[in-house]
Structure formats: C-alpha cells, structure tokens
Coordinates of C-alpha atoms in Angstrom, one line a residue:
M1 CA 61.4 94.8 49.4
P2 CA 61.1 91.2 48.8
P3 CA 57.9 89.7 49.9
V4 CA 57.8 87.8 53.0
F5 CA 55.7 84.7 53.1
P6 CA 54.3 83.9 56.6
M7 CA 55.1 80.6 58.0
L8 CA 51.7 79.4 58.3
T9 CA 51.5 79.5 54.3
V10 CA 54.7 77.6 53.8
L11 CA 53.5 74.9 56.2
S12 CA 50.2 74.9 54.4
M13 CA 51.8 74.2 51.1
F14 CA 54.0 71.6 52.4
Y15 CA 51.0 69.7 53.8
Y16 CA 49.0 69.9 50.6
M17 CA 52.0 68.5 48.6
C18 CA 52.3 65.8 51.1
L19 CA 48.5 64.9 50.7
R20 CA 48.7 65.1 46.8
R21 CA 51.5 62.8 46.8
R22 CA 49.7 60.5 49.1
A23 CA 46.6 60.6 46.8
R24 CA 48.7 59.9 43.7
T25 CA 50.5 56.7 45.1
A26 CA 47.1 55.5 46.6
T27 CA 45.4 55.7 43.3
R28 CA 48.5 54.1 41.4
G29 CA 48.5 51.3 43.8
E30 CA 52.0 52.1 44.9
M31 CA 51.3 52.8 48.7
N32 CA 53.0 49.9 50.6
S33 CA 50.3 48.3 53.0
R34 CA 52.8 48.3 55.9
R35 CA 53.2 52.1 55.6
A36 CA 49.7 53.1 54.8
I37 CA 47.7 54.9 57.7
E38 CA 45.0 52.1 58.3
S39 CA 43.5 53.8 61.2
N40 CA 42.4 56.7 59.1
T41 CA 42.3 55.5 55.5
R42 CA 39.4 53.3 54.6
A43 CA 37.8 52.2 51.2
L44 CA 34.4 53.8 50.7
P45 CA 31.5 51.2 50.5
I46 CA 30.6 52.0 46.9
N47 CA 31.0 48.3 45.9
V48 CA 29.3 45.0 46.8
E49 CA 32.2 42.7 47.6
I50 CA 32.4 39.5 45.5
V51 CA 33.9 36.4 47.1
Q52 CA 35.2 33.7 44.7
Y53 CA 37.3 30.3 45.0
A54 CA 39.8 29.5 42.2
K55 CA 38.2 28.4 39.0
E56 CA 41.2 26.9 37.6
V57 CA 45.1 25.9 38.3
L58 CA 46.5 27.4 35.3
D59 CA 50.4 26.6 36.2
F60 CA 52.8 25.6 38.8
S61 CA 56.4 24.9 39.4
S62 CA 56.1 21.3 41.1
H63 CA 53.8 19.1 43.2
Y64 CA 54.0 16.1 45.4
G65 CA 51.3 14.1 43.2
S66 CA 51.2 12.3 40.0
E67 CA 50.4 13.7 36.7
N68 CA 47.7 11.2 36.3
S69 CA 46.2 11.6 39.7
M70 CA 44.4 14.3 41.9
S71 CA 46.0 13.4 45.1
Y72 CA 48.8 15.6 46.6
T73 CA 48.4 17.6 43.1
M74 CA 48.1 21.4 42.7
W75 CA 44.8 20.9 41.0
N76 CA 43.3 20.6 44.2
L77 CA 43.5 24.2 44.6
A78 CA 40.5 24.9 42.4
G79 CA 37.1 24.9 43.9
I80 CA 35.9 25.1 47.5
P81 CA 37.8 23.5 50.5
N82 CA 38.0 19.7 50.7
V83 CA 39.5 19.6 54.2
Y84 CA 39.7 22.8 55.8
P85 CA 39.1 23.5 58.8
S86 CA 40.6 20.1 59.5
S87 CA 44.4 19.6 60.2
G88 CA 46.6 16.7 58.9
D89 CA 48.0 15.2 56.1
F90 CA 45.3 14.7 53.4
T91 CA 45.6 13.7 49.8
Q92 CA 42.6 15.9 48.7
T93 CA 45.1 18.9 49.3
A94 CA 47.8 20.8 47.2
V95 CA 51.4 19.8 48.0
F96 CA 54.9 20.8 46.8
R97 CA 57.6 18.6 46.0
T98 CA 60.0 19.5 48.7
Y99 CA 60.2 21.0 52.2
G100 CA 62.9 22.0 54.9
T101 CA 66.8 22.3 53.7
W102 CA 67.0 18.5 53.0
W103 CA 67.2 18.9 49.3
D104 CA 70.0 21.3 49.6
R105 CA 72.1 18.9 51.6
C106 CA 72.2 15.9 49.1
P107 CA 74.4 15.3 46.4
S108 CA 72.2 16.5 43.5
A109 CA 71.9 20.1 45.4
R110 CA 72.9 23.0 42.8
L111 CA 75.1 25.9 43.7
P112 CA 73.3 29.1 44.4
F113 CA 73.5 32.1 42.1
K114 CA 75.3 35.0 43.6
R115 CA 73.8 38.5 43.3
T116 CA 70.2 37.2 44.2
P117 CA 68.3 40.0 45.9
S118 CA 67.7 39.2 49.6
T119 CA 64.0 40.0 48.9
F120 CA 63.5 37.2 46.6
C121 CA 63.3 33.8 48.4
S122 CA 60.6 32.1 46.5
Q123 CA 61.3 28.3 45.6
D124 CA 57.9 27.5 44.1
Y125 CA 54.9 28.9 42.7
V126 CA 51.0 28.4 41.8
E127 CA 48.9 30.5 39.4
L128 CA 45.0 30.4 39.9
A129 CA 42.4 32.0 37.7
F130 CA 39.2 33.1 38.8
E131 CA 35.7 33.6 37.3
E132 CA 35.4 37.4 37.7
P133 CA 38.1 40.2 37.5
V134 CA 38.0 42.4 40.5
Y135 CA 39.9 44.9 42.4
P136 CA 41.2 42.7 45.3
T137 CA 40.3 43.8 49.0
A138 CA 41.4 40.3 50.6
V139 CA 43.2 36.9 49.7
H140 CA 42.3 34.0 52.1
I141 CA 44.7 31.1 51.9
L142 CA 43.3 27.9 53.6
E143 CA 46.3 26.1 54.9
T144 CA 45.7 22.7 56.3
Y145 CA 49.3 21.2 57.4
H146 CA 52.4 22.9 58.3
P147 CA 51.4 26.5 57.2
G148 CA 53.8 29.4 56.6
A149 CA 55.4 28.5 53.3
V150 CA 53.7 31.5 51.3
V151 CA 55.9 34.4 51.1
R152 CA 54.6 36.3 47.9
I153 CA 51.1 36.9 46.5
L154 CA 51.0 38.7 43.2
A155 CA 48.0 39.8 40.8
C156 CA 48.0 39.8 37.1
S157 CA 46.6 42.2 34.7
A158 CA 46.0 39.6 31.9
N159 CA 42.5 37.8 32.1
P160 CA 43.1 34.3 31.1
Y161 CA 39.6 33.9 29.7
S162 CA 39.8 36.9 27.5
Q163 CA 39.9 36.1 23.7
N164 CA 42.0 39.3 23.1
P165 CA 45.5 38.8 24.7
P166 CA 46.6 42.3 26.4
A167 CA 49.5 44.1 24.7
E168 CA 51.3 44.3 28.1
V169 CA 51.0 42.0 31.0
R170 CA 51.8 43.6 34.4
W171 CA 52.3 41.8 37.7
E172 CA 51.9 43.7 41.0
I173 CA 52.9 42.3 44.4
L174 CA 49.8 42.2 46.7
W175 CA 52.0 40.9 49.7
S176 CA 55.3 39.8 50.2
E177 CA 57.4 38.8 53.4
A178 CA 60.2 36.5 54.4
P179 CA 59.8 32.9 55.4
M180 CA 58.7 32.4 58.8
K181 CA 58.4 29.4 61.2
V182 CA 54.9 28.8 62.3
N183 CA 54.3 27.1 65.5
G184 CA 52.7 23.9 65.0
P185 CA 51.2 22.1 62.0
Q186 CA 47.6 23.0 62.6
A187 CA 45.2 24.2 59.9
R188 CA 44.7 28.1 59.8
Q189 CA 43.3 30.6 57.4
F190 CA 45.8 32.8 56.3
T191 CA 44.6 36.6 55.5
P192 CA 47.7 38.9 54.9
C193 CA 47.1 42.7 54.5
I194 CA 47.3 43.3 50.7
K195 CA 47.9 46.6 49.1
Q196 CA 45.5 48.1 46.5
I197 CA 46.2 48.0 42.7
N198 CA 44.9 50.2 39.8
F199 CA 43.5 47.2 37.7
P200 CA 41.0 44.3 38.2
T201 CA 42.4 40.8 38.3
N202 CA 41.2 37.3 38.0
L203 CA 44.9 35.8 38.1
I204 CA 46.5 35.4 41.5
R205 CA 50.0 33.8 42.0
L206 CA 51.2 32.4 45.3
E207 CA 55.0 32.0 45.8
V208 CA 56.2 29.7 48.7
N209 CA 59.3 28.8 50.3
S210 CA 59.1 25.7 52.3
S211 CA 62.7 25.9 54.0
L212 CA 61.7 26.6 57.5
L213 CA 59.2 24.0 57.6
D214 CA 59.2 20.6 59.4
Y215 CA 57.4 18.7 56.7
Y216 CA 55.4 19.3 53.3
T217 CA 53.0 22.2 53.4
E218 CA 49.4 21.5 52.4
L219 CA 47.1 24.2 51.0
D220 CA 43.2 23.5 50.3
A221 CA 41.8 26.4 48.6
V222 CA 42.2 30.2 48.0
V223 CA 39.5 32.7 48.2
L224 CA 39.8 35.8 46.6
H225 CA 37.8 38.9 47.8
G226 CA 37.3 42.0 45.4
V227 CA 34.8 44.7 44.1
K228 CA 34.1 45.4 40.5
E229 CA 34.6 49.1 40.9
R230 CA 38.0 50.6 41.7
P231 CA 37.6 51.5 45.4
V232 CA 38.0 55.4 46.3
L233 CA 40.0 56.2 49.1
S234 CA 38.9 58.8 51.9
L235 CA 42.1 60.8 53.0
K236 CA 41.1 61.9 56.4
T237 CA 44.3 62.0 58.1
S238 CA 46.3 64.1 60.5
M239 CA 49.6 62.6 60.1
I240 CA 51.9 62.4 57.4
D241 CA 54.3 59.3 56.9
M242 CA 57.5 61.3 56.4
N243 CA 58.8 58.4 54.1
D244 CA 56.3 59.1 51.7
I245 CA 58.1 62.4 50.7
D246 CA 61.0 60.4 48.9
E247 CA 59.7 60.4 45.4
E248 CA 61.5 57.5 44.0
E249 CA 62.4 55.0 47.0
D250 CA 59.3 52.7 46.8
E251 CA 58.6 52.7 43.5
E252 CA 62.0 51.4 42.4
K253 CA 62.0 48.5 44.8
F254 CA 59.9 46.6 42.6
A255 CA 59.4 48.6 39.8
C256 CA 63.0 48.6 39.0
G257 CA 62.2 45.5 37.5
M258 CA 63.0 45.0 34.1
D259 CA 60.8 47.7 32.7
T260 CA 63.0 50.3 34.5
L261 CA 66.1 48.3 33.8
N262 CA 65.5 48.1 29.9
K263 CA 65.6 51.9 30.0
Q264 CA 68.8 51.8 32.1
F265 CA 70.5 49.1 29.9
S266 CA 70.3 51.7 27.1
I267 CA 71.2 54.6 28.6
V268 CA 74.3 56.4 27.0
T269 CA 74.1 59.8 28.2
L270 CA 76.3 60.1 31.4
R271 CA 77.4 62.8 33.5
E272 CA 80.5 64.8 32.6
W273 CA 82.7 65.3 35.7
P274 CA 86.4 66.5 35.4
T275 CA 87.7 63.4 37.9
N276 CA 86.3 60.4 39.2
G277 CA 87.2 61.2 42.6
Y278 CA 88.9 58.4 44.7
F279 CA 87.9 55.8 42.2
D280 CA 90.5 57.0 39.8
K281 CA 93.2 55.7 42.7
L282 CA 91.6 52.2 43.1
P283 CA 92.8 49.2 40.9
Y284 CA 90.4 48.3 38.2
E285 CA 90.3 44.9 39.8
L286 CA 89.3 46.2 43.3
I287 CA 86.4 48.3 41.9
Q288 CA 85.1 45.0 40.0
L289 CA 85.3 43.0 43.1
I290 CA 83.1 45.7 45.0
L291 CA 80.6 45.9 42.2
S292 CA 80.3 42.0 41.9
H293 CA 78.3 42.3 45.3
L294 CA 75.5 44.4 43.6
T295 CA 72.4 43.1 42.1
V296 CA 71.6 43.6 38.4
P297 CA 69.2 46.5 39.0
D298 CA 71.8 48.1 41.4
L299 CA 74.5 47.8 38.6
C300 CA 72.1 49.4 35.8
R301 CA 71.4 52.5 38.6
L302 CA 75.1 52.6 39.2
A303 CA 76.0 52.7 35.5
Q304 CA 74.2 56.2 35.3
T305 CA 76.5 57.9 37.5
C306 CA 79.6 58.6 35.5
K307 CA 81.6 57.0 32.6
L308 CA 84.0 55.1 34.7
L309 CA 81.5 53.2 36.5
Y310 CA 79.5 52.7 33.5
Q311 CA 82.6 51.0 32.0
H312 CA 82.6 49.0 35.1
C313 CA 79.0 48.1 35.1
C314 CA 79.1 47.1 31.5
D315 CA 82.1 44.7 31.9
P316 CA 81.0 41.2 30.5
L317 CA 83.2 39.9 33.6
Q318 CA 80.3 41.3 36.0
Y319 CA 77.7 38.8 34.3
I320 CA 79.8 35.5 34.3
H321 CA 77.0 34.4 36.6
L322 CA 73.6 35.9 35.9
S323 CA 70.2 34.9 37.4
L324 CA 67.1 36.8 35.9
Q325 CA 64.6 34.6 37.9
P326 CA 64.1 37.1 40.6
Y327 CA 62.9 39.5 37.9
W328 CA 60.7 37.0 36.0
A329 CA 57.7 39.3 36.0
R330 CA 59.8 42.0 34.0
I331 CA 62.1 40.0 31.8
N332 CA 61.3 40.4 27.8
D333 CA 62.8 40.2 24.3
T334 CA 63.9 44.0 24.9
S335 CA 65.7 42.9 28.3
L336 CA 67.6 40.1 26.7
E337 CA 68.6 42.5 23.7
Y338 CA 70.1 45.1 25.9
L339 CA 71.9 42.4 27.8
Q340 CA 73.6 40.9 25.0
S341 CA 76.7 43.3 24.9
R342 CA 77.3 42.5 28.4
C343 CA 76.8 38.7 28.5
T344 CA 79.5 37.5 26.0
L345 CA 81.4 35.7 28.5
I346 CA 78.6 34.3 30.4
Q347 CA 78.8 31.0 31.9
W348 CA 75.7 30.5 34.4
L349 CA 72.3 31.9 33.2
N350 CA 69.4 31.5 35.1
L351 CA 66.0 32.2 33.0
S352 CA 63.7 30.3 35.1
W353 CA 60.2 31.4 35.4
T354 CA 60.7 33.9 32.7
G355 CA 59.2 34.6 29.4
N356 CA 55.7 33.3 29.8
R357 CA 52.6 34.7 28.3
G358 CA 54.6 36.0 25.0
A359 CA 57.3 38.0 27.2
I360 CA 59.9 36.2 25.4
S361 CA 59.7 35.1 22.1
V362 CA 61.6 32.1 20.4
S363 CA 63.4 34.5 18.0
G364 CA 64.3 36.7 20.9
F365 CA 65.5 33.7 22.9
S366 CA 67.5 32.4 20.1
R367 CA 69.4 35.8 19.3
F368 CA 70.6 35.9 22.8
L369 CA 71.9 32.6 22.6
K370 CA 73.6 32.9 19.4
V371 CA 75.6 36.0 20.9
C372 CA 76.1 34.6 24.4
G373 CA 75.9 30.9 24.3
S374 CA 79.3 30.0 23.4
E375 CA 80.7 30.0 26.9
L376 CA 77.6 28.7 28.9
V377 CA 78.3 26.0 31.2
R378 CA 75.0 26.2 33.1
L379 CA 71.4 27.0 31.8
E380 CA 68.4 27.2 34.0
L381 CA 65.0 27.2 32.3
S382 CA 62.5 25.9 34.6
C383 CA 59.0 26.4 33.8
G384 CA 60.2 28.1 30.7
H385 CA 56.7 27.6 28.7
F386 CA 58.1 29.6 25.6
L387 CA 60.6 26.8 24.9
N388 CA 59.8 24.8 21.7
E389 CA 61.8 22.6 19.6
T390 CA 63.5 25.3 17.9
C391 CA 64.9 26.7 21.2
L392 CA 66.2 23.4 22.1
E393 CA 68.0 23.0 18.8
V394 CA 69.7 26.5 19.4
I395 CA 70.6 25.4 22.7
T396 CA 72.4 22.4 21.5
E397 CA 74.2 24.1 18.5
M398 CA 75.1 27.5 20.3
C399 CA 76.1 26.1 23.6
P400 CA 78.9 23.6 23.0
N401 CA 80.4 23.6 26.6
L402 CA 77.2 23.2 28.3
Q403 CA 77.3 20.8 31.2
E404 CA 74.1 21.5 33.4
L405 CA 70.7 21.8 31.7
N406 CA 67.6 22.4 34.0
L407 CA 64.2 21.9 32.1
S408 CA 62.1 21.0 35.1
S409 CA 58.3 21.5 34.5
C410 CA 58.7 22.7 30.8
D411 CA 55.8 20.8 30.0
K412 CA 55.1 22.6 26.5
I413 CA 58.0 21.4 24.8
P414 CA 56.8 18.4 22.3
P415 CA 58.3 15.0 22.9
Q416 CA 60.5 14.8 19.7
A417 CA 62.4 18.0 20.7
F418 CA 64.3 16.3 23.3
N419 CA 66.3 14.2 20.7
H420 CA 68.5 17.5 20.2
I421 CA 69.7 17.2 23.9
A422 CA 71.8 14.0 22.7
K423 CA 74.2 16.5 20.8
V424 CA 75.4 18.1 24.0
G425 CA 77.8 15.4 25.0
S426 CA 79.5 17.3 27.5
L427 CA 76.2 17.3 29.9
K428 CA 76.8 16.2 33.5
R429 CA 73.4 17.4 34.9
L430 CA 70.1 17.2 33.2
I431 CA 66.8 17.8 34.9
L432 CA 63.8 16.7 33.0
Y433 CA 61.1 16.5 35.9
R434 CA 57.6 16.7 34.7
T435 CA 58.4 16.9 31.1
K436 CA 57.1 15.2 28.0
V437 CA 60.4 13.3 27.0
E438 CA 59.7 9.9 25.3
Q439 CA 61.6 6.5 25.5
T440 CA 63.3 7.2 22.3
A441 CA 64.8 10.4 22.8
L442 CA 66.0 9.4 26.2
L443 CA 67.7 6.6 25.3
S444 CA 69.6 8.3 22.6
I445 CA 70.6 11.0 25.3
L446 CA 71.9 8.3 27.6
N447 CA 74.0 6.4 24.9
F448 CA 75.6 9.9 23.7
C449 CA 75.7 11.7 27.1
S450 CA 78.0 9.3 29.2
E451 CA 79.5 12.0 31.3
L452 CA 75.9 12.4 33.1
Q453 CA 76.4 12.6 37.0
H454 CA 72.9 14.0 38.0
L455 CA 69.7 12.9 36.2
S456 CA 66.1 13.8 37.2
L457 CA 63.2 11.8 35.5
G458 CA 60.9 12.5 38.2
S459 CA 57.1 12.2 37.0
C460 CA 58.0 11.7 33.2
V461 CA 54.9 9.8 32.3
M462 CA 55.6 9.3 28.6
I463 CA 58.2 6.8 29.1
E464 CA 56.9 3.4 28.5
D465 CA 59.7 0.9 29.8
Y466 CA 61.8 2.2 32.8
D467 CA 63.6 -1.2 32.8
L468 CA 65.2 -0.4 29.3
I469 CA 65.9 3.1 30.6
A470 CA 67.7 1.7 33.7
S471 CA 69.8 -1.0 31.7
M472 CA 71.1 1.9 29.3
M473 CA 72.0 4.0 32.4
G474 CA 74.0 0.9 33.8
A475 CA 75.8 0.4 30.4
K476 CA 76.6 3.9 29.5
C477 CA 76.1 6.3 32.7
K478 CA 79.2 4.9 34.9
K479 CA 79.7 8.2 36.5
L480 CA 76.1 8.8 37.5
R481 CA 75.9 10.1 41.2
S482 CA 72.3 11.0 41.7
L483 CA 69.0 9.8 40.1
D484 CA 65.4 10.8 40.4
L485 CA 62.8 8.2 39.3
W486 CA 60.3 9.8 41.5
R487 CA 56.7 8.1 40.2
C488 CA 58.1 6.1 37.5
K489 CA 55.3 3.5 37.0
N490 CA 57.0 0.5 35.6
I491 CA 60.3 -0.2 36.8
T492 CA 60.7 -3.7 38.1
E493 CA 63.6 -5.7 40.2
S494 CA 65.2 -6.4 36.6
G495 CA 65.8 -2.7 36.0
I496 CA 67.0 -2.2 39.4
A497 CA 69.8 -4.9 39.3
E498 CA 70.8 -3.5 35.9
L499 CA 71.0 0.0 37.6
A500 CA 72.9 -1.2 40.6
S501 CA 75.5 -3.0 38.6
G502 CA 76.4 -0.5 36.2
C503 CA 76.1 2.7 38.5
Q504 CA 78.0 1.9 41.6
L505 CA 79.0 5.4 42.3
L506 CA 75.3 6.4 43.0
E507 CA 75.1 8.5 46.1
E508 CA 71.3 9.5 45.7
L509 CA 68.5 7.6 44.4
D510 CA 64.8 8.4 44.7
L511 CA 62.5 5.7 43.8
G512 CA 59.4 7.3 46.1
W513 CA 56.0 6.0 44.5
C514 CA 57.1 3.5 42.3
P515 CA 54.5 0.7 42.8
T516 CA 56.1 -2.2 40.6
L517 CA 59.1 -2.5 43.1
Q518 CA 58.7 -5.5 45.7
S519 CA 60.7 -6.1 48.4
S520 CA 60.1 -9.8 47.8
T521 CA 62.0 -9.9 44.8
G522 CA 65.3 -8.7 46.6
C523 CA 65.7 -5.4 44.8
F524 CA 66.1 -3.2 47.8
T525 CA 68.8 -5.6 49.4
N526 CA 70.4 -5.6 46.0
L527 CA 70.7 -1.9 46.0
A528 CA 72.1 -2.1 49.6
R529 CA 74.7 -4.3 48.7
K530 CA 75.7 -2.9 45.4
L531 CA 75.6 1.0 46.3
P532 CA 77.7 1.3 49.4
N533 CA 78.0 5.1 48.8
L534 CA 74.2 6.0 49.1
Q535 CA 73.6 8.8 51.0
K536 CA 70.1 9.5 50.1
L537 CA 67.4 6.8 49.6
F538 CA 63.7 7.6 49.1
L539 CA 61.5 4.5 48.9
T540 CA 58.4 6.5 49.8
A541 CA 54.9 4.8 49.7
N542 CA 56.4 1.6 49.0
R543 CA 54.6 -0.9 51.5
S544 CA 56.6 -3.9 50.8
V545 CA 59.8 -2.5 52.6
C546 CA 60.7 -4.7 55.3
D547 CA 63.2 -5.4 58.3
T548 CA 65.6 -7.2 55.9
D549 CA 65.9 -4.3 53.6
I550 CA 66.6 -1.9 56.5
E551 CA 69.1 -4.1 58.2
E552 CA 70.9 -4.5 54.7
L553 CA 71.2 -0.7 54.6
A554 CA 72.6 -0.6 58.2
A555 CA 75.0 -3.2 57.1
N556 CA 76.2 -1.6 53.8
C557 CA 75.0 1.9 53.5
T558 CA 76.8 3.4 56.6
H559 CA 77.2 6.9 54.8
L560 CA 73.3 7.0 54.5
R561 CA 71.9 10.8 55.6
Q562 CA 68.3 10.7 54.4
L563 CA 65.9 7.8 54.3
D564 CA 62.4 7.8 53.6
I565 CA 60.1 4.8 54.0
L566 CA 56.9 6.6 54.5
G567 CA 53.9 4.2 54.3
T568 CA 55.5 0.5 54.8
R569 CA 53.8 -1.9 57.1
M570 CA 56.8 -4.3 57.5
V571 CA 59.5 -2.4 59.3
S572 CA 59.7 -2.8 63.2
P573 CA 61.4 -0.4 65.8
A574 CA 64.0 -2.9 66.4
S575 CA 65.4 -2.6 62.6
L576 CA 65.2 1.1 62.7
R577 CA 67.4 1.0 66.1
K578 CA 70.1 -1.0 64.3
L579 CA 69.9 1.6 61.4
L580 CA 70.4 4.4 63.6
E581 CA 73.3 2.9 65.3
S582 CA 75.1 1.9 62.1
C583 CA 74.6 5.0 60.2
K584 CA 76.0 7.8 62.1
D585 CA 75.4 10.4 59.6
L586 CA 71.9 10.1 59.3
S587 CA 70.0 13.2 59.7
L588 CA 66.4 12.6 58.2
L589 CA 64.1 9.7 58.9
D590 CA 60.5 9.8 57.4
V591 CA 58.6 6.9 58.8
S592 CA 55.2 8.6 58.4
F593 CA 52.2 6.1 58.1
C594 CA 54.5 3.3 59.1
S595 CA 51.9 1.2 60.8
Q596 CA 54.4 -0.4 63.4
I597 CA 56.0 2.8 64.4
D598 CA 53.8 4.8 66.7
N599 CA 54.3 8.0 68.5
R600 CA 55.7 6.2 71.6
V601 CA 58.5 4.8 69.4
V602 CA 59.2 8.1 67.6
L603 CA 59.7 9.7 71.0
E604 CA 62.0 7.0 72.1
L605 CA 64.1 7.1 69.1
N606 CA 64.2 10.9 69.3
A607 CA 65.5 10.7 72.8
N608 CA 68.3 8.1 72.1
F609 CA 69.1 9.8 68.4
P610 CA 68.7 13.6 68.9
N611 CA 70.6 14.6 65.9
V612 CA 68.2 12.6 63.4
F613 CA 65.0 14.2 62.4
I614 CA 62.4 11.4 62.6
K615 CA 59.2 12.6 61.1
K616 CA 55.9 10.8 61.7
S617 CA 53.1 12.5 60.0
F618 CA 49.4 12.2 60.9
T619 CA 45.8 12.7 59.8
Q620 CA 43.2 13.8 62.0

C-alpha cells in the first residue's frame, strides 16, 4: 500500500521551498525591491553605515557647459553640494545638453531604432566614483532645478582606483523607473528604494531621460550610503509573494543581457518535433514580419524552440537595423563574434555606450566590421571609449556605403585619427560633439565629404580658426541642412558671412555660447536675410542680440520653429510680438535671463500665443 503523506507535510515542504528560494534570491541580490516584503524584511544592524559624496566624475555622455570651465558641467557633481537646498538655475550644478522633445522635432533629428526594449529609455548618463567600496543601502540625488530626469541607477563591480582591473566587470541595476513628470521645478532630494547587491561598489552610474521636462534638469550632488560588510537579511515573514515561485522570470529580465545572450547565440542543440504546427502553414515572409517586433533577447530565446524558428531568428534580414545600446553593460567581443553570421546584411548599427573598460577590444571590433561592414549606412558609436585610430581606419575601409557616423563624446580618439574620415565621401551626417578633432583633419573632411547635410562640431575645443572652417563649409558643403557650432570659441562675422552665402539650405543653426559674435557687426541680420529656411536658431548667451535681429528674423525666417536668445539685454517685448505674429510655426522661445522680458510679459505673450512654449528661467 503506497504511503499517505499528510497534507500538513506537503504544505510545510512547499513553505520551506519558498523560504529557501527567497533567501537564495536575496543573497544573490536578485530580489526586486518593489516585490520585497519590506514590512517584515530588514537588514540586521551589524555594520556602521558610511556616507560619502562622489569623489570624481569618471565619464558622461553630454553636458551643457564648456570643456574648459566648471559652469553647468558634469564635474560639479563631485564633492559636497554647491546649491542644495536652493532652487533655480545655477552655474555650479551639473546640466545635460538637452531637455524636452525639442531636439526630436528639428531638422537634425535622427530616426529611432526599432526593437528598442520598452524598459530602456535612457538618453544620457554620468558615472561617479566614490572613495570607499560599500554595499549600497541608499543613494540620494540632490536635484536643484526641474527634477525627475533620473530613470536608472546602476552599480559597478569594478573599483576605478584599483591597480588590478577585474577579469569580469558587472553592472547591477539598483533602481529603474519610466520617466515621470514632476510638478514644479523646485529642488528635492531624490531617494529611490534600491535593491541589495552581492558585491561592494564605489562606482555609481545615473542614467537620465529629460523628455518630459520643461527645462534643463540640474543636479548638485550624489550621496552614497553603504556598509563595508555584506548585510544579512532576517526572513521573518508570514507571507510568500507567489511571483517569486517563478524560477526564471526575474533573472532573465535584465540578466538576459549579453552574458545570457552569448550562450543563446551559440546554441545549436534544438528540440526535435515531428512538425512545426501551424507555423508550417504560414508564409516565410509573414513569420519574418511577426518576429520583426521582437527584441534581440526575445529573438535569442525563440531561436531555442525549434529548427524552423531558429532559421527565422538567425536570418540576416532580422538584423538589418540593430541597436545594442540597451544592452551596453553586457556587450563584449564574444557578443560581436556570435552576431557576425546574423549581421552580414546589417545597414544600421548602434554600438553607443558599449565596449568600455575593456569589454570590446580593437581587434574584436575590427573583426566584426570586416564581416558585417560592407552594407552599413548608419553607425552610432557615441561614448565608445575603446575606439582609436585603428578603429576609424577600419570603419573607412570596411564601410564604403556609410552615410551617417556618430562619434559624439568619443574623447579618447587621438586628433590625427580623424583624418581617416575624409575617405568616406558618401557621408551625409557626421557628429563630432566633444571630440578632439583638429583643424587640419576637419578641413580635409569638409573638402572630400561634399554630400554632408548634418554636421555637429559642438564643444570641439581643438579647432583654432572657426572662420576658416566656416569658409570651407560655404565653399564645399552646399547641401548642409543643420550645423551645430555650440560653444565654438572664435567664429566671427566673417565666418558667418561665408557660411550664410554658401550654405543657403541651412534649416538649423546652433551658435549658442559663441562669445566672439556681436550683433553690431550685422552678422545676425545677415543670417536672417540669407537663410530663409531656418527652422531652429540658437543664439544662447549672446548678450548683443537686439530688436533689429529679431525683426529681421520675423521678416525673413517665417518658418522658424525654435529660437533661443537666453541672456540678451537688448530685446524688447515689442519685437517679440512681431516675431510671434510673423512666425506662425514657432513652438519654442527661450527668453531666460532676458532683462527686458519679465514674468508679466511672459504671461501676456503666453495668453496671446498659447501654441508657443515661452521659457523664462529664474534663480532664487
């Protein structure tokens, strides 16, 4: 007679298994903070908590400030607060380059990559080093103006001050949420509930998305709380979250980054089935269309189900457009090696933010492009600090059809390496923001890349004579539609005249923080008369912009959509009314710190022109 197990014993075993699983996931740092039973689970007080401010800013994707200054730069995040708890626009804070959706609505906007996971919404990042590695217990972010941009906080296993680099670099998400709209621009201390991790860290990364903000977010300091010894959890609980019984769901959401994908890419053992069910009845093209909506991790999972779907998931047509930026923390040489056979037809490739700290080698990148570069049209490499002169040489040799190249914030590339870009005569878009490109290399690029339509030279501090560069653009780049000269230090009315005469198709021009331009020379009126197609014009922080310039824009640039005249003292409400009446498509007008435009005027203009976002910043 078979033994009869009492129901109590079965329930006890089930309860024990659930507790054991909870303990195991907690010690591995895998428990999601939102699903933890916070009321009954607490860290035992076996450590003294260490509180520390960031010691150093190691890396970032963009900032509003100059490379040769501290105002509005990411470097302001190091050390104790400069501004908090005050609210307002202060130069001593860290500010990213963009906000809102305005940059997605201008002529230079790029098409998004499909298949980007809905959970990845980061637009910018900053990495901070702290003195002591700790097991984090809290992260405080001091936001002083327009808070709410931070969407993800990560911790790294690598110690930036260690003499011995680790064999493996791990990143763990401490907290993540979708972008949120915060009511009001006032300062706040943001302290999200973070999850525990199983390694000490002194490297924290903040990722931001400013798309819902009405103005630039400003960060003052980051405070890391933690303990030296790994916390021990007490598991006094009378409840079990039934979601924790799923053995794989949580781990795969982020851990099915590229460490898991690397294994999946190489799987050849597939289940044997006599038929493929209803999939055998579907046209090949229809299955391909269905699978085109899956993310890369989902494709890799699906490839393990049967031979038919494996064939579909490995079809190079599924990888015509491929963005690996959402998986930046897990991409390495092995990932690229496994992807090679699938990417032989790839046309768009996004490797932005990937490969740092030795994850991608020059040889690994070169091998990939030699196999997969022949059809590439668009290559995104923003913040790729592994790139060197060899990489640029390989790009120009292996990608003959390349039309778009983004090297934004690739500040480790040596100046002489940019000469290779001149070999890609088919380029239509080139982004060199925050790079070390020199004048000689840039002149060569402009001379041979006459098809350029979009060019970004913002914060390129090693260019000695921007007038000469502008003259070359006017002579060679007749198709130019957008030009970013943000913070170029020495362009004058002579360069502007050459540019306006030769590049009359310009629709977007950023001359923000160009101190050598003076309205009295007629440079801005000349722009308005020569460039009637202008849709976006940034004259940020040019105090000489006057009523005459605004009236010329109103008379000649009726398609204007975005205008930034922050900081001018010479513009009156009357000229702004003429501009708003003439430019019916105007949607953004920044008059922050314009001394003649007070809040009363802004309220009046908002009432009369409700379709225009009129920004007036303040300092308390």
